[in-house]
PDB file of C-alpha atoms and ligand atoms in Angstrom:
ATOM      1  CA  MET A   1      -0.078  -0.114  -0.124  1.00 51.00           C
ATOM      2  CA  ALA A   2       3.040   2.386  -0.217  1.00 61.00           C
ATOM      3  CA  ASP A   3       1.470   4.123  -3.325  1.00 74.00           C
ATOM      4  CA  LEU A   4      -1.628   4.968  -1.316  1.00 74.00           C
ATOM      5  CA  ARG A   5       0.355   6.172   1.739  1.00 80.00           C
ATOM      6  CA  ALA A   6       2.307   8.467  -0.466  1.00 83.00           C
ATOM      7  CA  LEU A   7      -0.994   9.825  -2.022  1.00 84.00           C
ATOM      8  CA  TYR A   8      -2.474  10.264   1.391  1.00 89.00           C
ATOM      9  CA  GLN A   9       0.663  12.177   2.343  1.00 91.00           C
ATOM     10  CA  GLU A  10       0.319  14.100  -0.493  1.00 93.00           C
ATOM     11  CA  VAL A  11      -3.115  15.264   0.371  1.00 95.00           C
ATOM     12  CA  ILE A  12      -2.143  16.014   3.990  1.00 95.00           C
ATOM     13  CA  PHE A  13       0.685  18.118   2.617  1.00 95.00           C
ATOM     14  CA  ASP A  14      -1.545  20.004   0.340  1.00 97.00           C
ATOM     15  CA  HIS A  15      -4.286  20.956   2.771  1.00 97.00           C
ATOM     16  CA  ASN A  16      -1.638  21.955   5.223  1.00 97.00           C
ATOM     17  CA  ARG A  17       0.045  24.275   2.876  1.00 97.00           C
ATOM     18  CA  ASN A  18      -3.164  25.639   1.461  1.00 98.00           C
ATOM     19  CA  PRO A  19      -5.871  25.022   4.015  1.00 98.00           C
ATOM     20  CA  ARG A  20      -9.304  25.383   2.790  1.00 98.00           C
ATOM     21  CA  ASN A  21     -12.016  27.735   4.660  1.00 98.00           C
ATOM     22  CA  PHE A  22      -9.134  29.534   6.519  1.00 98.00           C
ATOM     23  CA  GLY A  23      -9.921  32.597   8.421  1.00 98.00           C
ATOM     24  CA  ARG A  24     -12.620  34.432  10.249  1.00 97.00           C
ATOM     25  CA  LEU A  25     -16.167  34.025   9.489  1.00 97.00           C
ATOM     26  CA  ALA A  26     -17.860  37.303  10.460  1.00 95.00           C
ATOM     27  CA  ASP A  27     -21.506  36.209  10.436  1.00 96.00           C
ATOM     28  CA  ALA A  28     -20.899  32.927  12.575  1.00 97.00           C
ATOM     29  CA  THR A  29     -23.651  31.641  14.729  1.00 97.00           C
ATOM     30  CA  SER A  30     -21.214  30.038  17.071  1.00 96.00           C
ATOM     31  CA  GLN A  31     -17.392  29.463  17.458  1.00 96.00           C
ATOM     32  CA  ALA A  32     -15.240  27.495  19.702  1.00 97.00           C
ATOM     33  CA  ASP A  33     -11.742  27.361  20.527  1.00 97.00           C
ATOM     34  CA  GLY A  34      -9.439  24.073  20.373  1.00 97.00           C
ATOM     35  CA  ASN A  35      -6.321  23.385  22.257  1.00 97.00           C
ATOM     36  CA  ASN A  36      -4.091  20.388  22.104  1.00 97.00           C
ATOM     37  CA  PRO A  37      -1.317  21.231  24.683  1.00 95.00           C
ATOM     38  CA  LEU A  38       0.378  17.967  23.947  1.00 93.00           C
ATOM     39  CA  CYS A  39       1.570  19.333  20.405  1.00 96.00           C
ATOM     40  CA  GLY A  40       0.836  22.991  20.761  1.00 97.00           C
ATOM     41  CA  ASP A  41      -2.065  22.930  18.147  1.00 98.00           C
ATOM     42  CA  ARG A  42      -4.589  25.929  18.531  1.00 98.00           C
ATOM     43  CA  LEU A  43      -7.555  26.773  16.647  1.00 97.00           C
ATOM     44  CA  ARG A  44     -11.010  28.554  16.373  1.00 98.00           C
ATOM     45  CA  LEU A  45     -13.834  27.283  14.715  1.00 98.00           C
ATOM     46  CA  TYR A  46     -16.479  29.369  13.245  1.00 98.00           C
ATOM     47  CA  LEU A  47     -19.833  27.793  12.515  1.00 97.00           C
ATOM     48  CA  LYS A  48     -22.822  29.277  10.576  1.00 97.00           C
ATOM     49  CA  VAL A  49     -25.829  26.931  11.107  1.00 97.00           C
ATOM     50  CA  GLU A  50     -29.121  27.618   9.432  1.00 97.00           C
ATOM     51  CA  GLY A  51     -31.924  25.692  10.542  1.00 96.00           C
ATOM     52  CA  ASP A  52     -30.082  22.192  10.836  1.00 96.00           C
ATOM     53  CA  ILE A  53     -27.753  22.693   7.933  1.00 98.00           C
ATOM     54  CA  ILE A  54     -24.126  23.741   8.399  1.00 98.00           C
ATOM     55  CA  ALA A  55     -24.322  26.649   5.863  1.00 98.00           C
ATOM     56  CA  ASP A  56     -20.609  27.573   6.356  1.00 98.00           C
ATOM     57  CA  VAL A  57     -17.708  26.639   8.339  1.00 98.00           C
ATOM     58  CA  ARG A  58     -14.196  28.173   8.787  1.00 98.00           C
ATOM     59  CA  PHE A  59     -11.254  28.014  11.224  1.00 98.00           C
ATOM     60  CA  GLU A  60      -8.094  29.753  11.877  1.00 98.00           C
ATOM     61  CA  GLY A  61      -5.126  29.256  14.238  1.00 97.00           C
ATOM     62  CA  SER A  62      -1.768  27.391  14.231  1.00 96.00           C
ATOM     63  CA  GLY A  63      -0.866  24.014  14.425  1.00 96.00           C
ATOM     64  CA  CYS A  64       1.044  20.843  13.062  1.00 96.00           C
ATOM     65  CA  ALA A  65       0.512  19.753   9.597  1.00 96.00           C
ATOM     66  CA  ILE A  66      -1.925  16.999  10.798  1.00 96.00           C
ATOM     67  CA  SER A  67      -4.042  19.187  12.784  1.00 97.00           C
ATOM     68  CA  THR A  68      -3.976  21.833  10.001  1.00 98.00           C
ATOM     69  CA  ALA A  69      -4.985  19.530   7.332  1.00 97.00           C
ATOM     70  CA  SER A  70      -7.577  17.785   9.457  1.00 98.00           C
ATOM     71  CA  ALA A  71      -9.446  20.978  10.004  1.00 98.00           C
ATOM     72  CA  SER A  72      -9.160  22.005   6.449  1.00 98.00           C
ATOM     73  CA  LEU A  73     -10.423  18.430   5.179  1.00 98.00           C
ATOM     74  CA  MET A  74     -13.075  18.585   7.818  1.00 98.00           C
ATOM     75  CA  THR A  75     -14.481  21.938   6.832  1.00 98.00           C
ATOM     76  CA  GLU A  76     -14.464  21.151   3.120  1.00 97.00           C
ATOM     77  CA  ARG A  77     -16.607  18.210   4.050  1.00 97.00           C
ATOM     78  CA  LEU A  78     -19.083  19.798   6.412  1.00 98.00           C
ATOM     79  CA  LYS A  79     -20.504  22.523   4.249  1.00 97.00           C
ATOM     80  CA  GLY A  80     -24.048  21.801   3.448  1.00 97.00           C
ATOM     81  CA  MET A  81     -24.306  18.727   5.924  1.00 97.00           C
ATOM     82  CA  THR A  82     -27.066  18.514   8.360  1.00 97.00           C
ATOM     83  CA  VAL A  83     -25.914  18.766  12.032  1.00 97.00           C
ATOM     84  CA  ALA A  84     -26.966  15.203  12.648  1.00 96.00           C
ATOM     85  CA  ASP A  85     -24.888  13.948   9.694  1.00 96.00           C
ATOM     86  CA  ALA A  86     -22.044  15.889  10.822  1.00 96.00           C
ATOM     87  CA  GLU A  87     -22.216  14.296  14.409  1.00 95.00           C
ATOM     88  CA  ALA A  88     -22.561  10.855  12.825  1.00 95.00           C
ATOM     89  CA  LEU A  89     -19.241  11.599  10.764  1.00 95.00           C
ATOM     90  CA  PHE A  90     -17.636  12.618  13.672  1.00 95.00           C
ATOM     91  CA  ARG A  91     -18.436   9.465  15.837  1.00 93.00           C
ATOM     92  CA  LYS A  92     -17.532   7.559  12.707  1.00 94.00           C
ATOM     93  CA  PHE A  93     -13.968   9.267  12.300  1.00 95.00           C
ATOM     94  CA  HIS A  94     -13.324   9.273  15.900  1.00 94.00           C
ATOM     95  CA  ALA A  95     -14.155   5.600  16.135  1.00 93.00           C
ATOM     96  CA  VAL A  96     -11.682   4.550  13.117  1.00 93.00           C
ATOM     97  CA  VAL A  97      -8.918   6.842  14.205  1.00 92.00           C
ATOM     98  CA  THR A  98      -8.730   5.700  17.917  1.00 91.00           C
ATOM     99  CA  GLU A  99     -10.009   2.059  17.759  1.00 88.00           C
ATOM    100  CA  GLY A 100      -9.618   1.295  13.976  1.00 85.00           C
ATOM    101  CA  LYS A 101     -13.358   0.356  13.775  1.00 82.00           C
ATOM    102  CA  GLU A 102     -14.877   1.099  10.618  1.00 77.00           C
ATOM    103  CA  GLY A 103     -18.408   0.248  11.870  1.00 73.00           C
ATOM    104  CA  GLU A 104     -21.614   1.850  10.701  1.00 76.00           C
ATOM    105  CA  GLY A 105     -22.192   5.336   9.485  1.00 79.00           C
ATOM    106  CA  PRO A 106     -21.302   7.587   6.530  1.00 87.00           C
ATOM    107  CA  GLU A 107     -18.315   7.227   4.360  1.00 91.00           C
ATOM    108  CA  LEU A 108     -15.188   8.799   5.230  1.00 93.00           C
ATOM    109  CA  GLY A 109     -14.092   9.621   1.805  1.00 93.00           C
ATOM    110  CA  LYS A 110     -10.971  11.848   1.557  1.00 93.00           C
ATOM    111  CA  LEU A 111     -11.051  11.904   5.613  1.00 95.00           C
ATOM    112  CA  SER A 112      -9.387   8.482   5.102  1.00 92.00           C
ATOM    113  CA  VAL A 113      -6.251  10.314   4.426  1.00 93.00           C
ATOM    114  CA  LEU A 114      -5.794  10.798   8.212  1.00 94.00           C
ATOM    115  CA  THR A 115      -6.789   7.220   9.266  1.00 90.00           C
ATOM    116  CA  GLY A 116      -3.006   6.429   9.382  1.00 88.00           C
ATOM    117  CA  VAL A 117      -2.821   8.420  12.662  1.00 90.00           C
ATOM    118  CA  ARG A 118      -4.088   5.620  14.684  1.00 88.00           C
ATOM    119  CA  ASP A 119      -0.547   3.968  14.602  1.00 87.00           C
ATOM    120  CA  TYR A 120       0.706   6.940  16.418  1.00 87.00           C
ATOM    121  CA  PRO A 121      -1.247   7.683  19.508  1.00 86.00           C
ATOM    122  CA  ALA A 122       0.040  11.191  20.194  1.00 87.00           C
ATOM    123  CA  ARG A 123      -1.010  12.087  16.664  1.00 93.00           C
ATOM    124  CA  VAL A 124      -4.683  10.991  17.190  1.00 95.00           C
ATOM    125  CA  LYS A 125      -5.438  14.361  19.154  1.00 95.00           C
ATOM    126  CA  CYS A 126      -3.772  16.187  16.199  1.00 96.00           C
ATOM    127  CA  ALA A 127      -6.205  14.798  13.854  1.00 96.00           C
ATOM    128  CA  THR A 128      -9.364  14.998  16.245  1.00 97.00           C
ATOM    129  CA  LEU A 129      -8.847  18.333  17.511  1.00 97.00           C
ATOM    130  CA  ALA A 130     -10.663  20.104  14.815  1.00 98.00           C
ATOM    131  CA  TRP A 131     -13.825  17.588  15.501  1.00 97.00           C
ATOM    132  CA  HIS A 132     -13.641  18.106  19.297  1.00 97.00           C
ATOM    133  CA  THR A 133     -13.916  21.795  18.625  1.00 97.00           C
ATOM    134  CA  LEU A 134     -16.668  21.274  16.221  1.00 97.00           C
ATOM    135  CA  GLU A 135     -18.466  19.372  18.970  1.00 96.00           C
ATOM    136  CA  ALA A 136     -18.042  22.357  21.370  1.00 96.00           C
ATOM    137  CA  ALA A 137     -19.176  24.847  18.711  1.00 97.00           C
ATOM    138  CA  LEU A 138     -22.366  22.730  17.914  1.00 95.00           C
ATOM    139  CA  HIS A 139     -23.103  22.633  21.577  1.00 93.00           C
ATOM    140  CA  HIS A 140     -22.371  26.287  22.109  1.00 86.00           C
ATOM    141  CA  GLN A 141     -19.531  25.294  24.511  1.00 88.00           C
ATOM    142  CA  ALA A 142     -16.617  28.089  24.265  1.00 84.00           C
ATOM    143  CA  ALA A 143     -13.737  25.578  24.329  1.00 87.00           C
ATOM    144  CA  ALA A 144     -12.505  22.074  23.669  1.00 87.00           C
ATOM    145  CA  SER A 145      -9.316  20.739  24.756  1.00 85.00           C
ATOM    146  CA  THR A 146      -7.568  17.171  24.139  1.00 83.00           C
ATOM    147  CA  GLU A 147      -6.390  17.134  27.594  1.00 75.00           C
TER     148      GLU A 147
HETATM  149 ZN1   ZN B 201      -0.319  18.497  16.297  1.00 86.24          ZN
END
């Protein structure tokens, strides 16, 4: 699977160099700060929810390549999703990267490039930080920490 791994690394590299949906969202309906002290990753996630649809989502902050790429890939995927589908996708992603369980739920699609972190426990927190911050924002909590 060496070719696949190289492709995954290329996608992570690209999203780290050119993060999608990066910057403030002026008309956000909620926001939350995420902090991963183990690695030093920090991000702020902005959400604009209309009815039960995630109409827009942006982030800013600084962190390692995995945390930045994960936030970029997550925001790219979330736009236009319902809140319920986003929560289901979070549970699926979390189960795959922490326990290696595919299980039920939506297809990971491009998010699969991050599943390799499950072999590196310290990096799991980098990959899931954006998602924990999303959970906080969805539940109108101000902050999320991996510790
Ligand atoms: Zn990190």
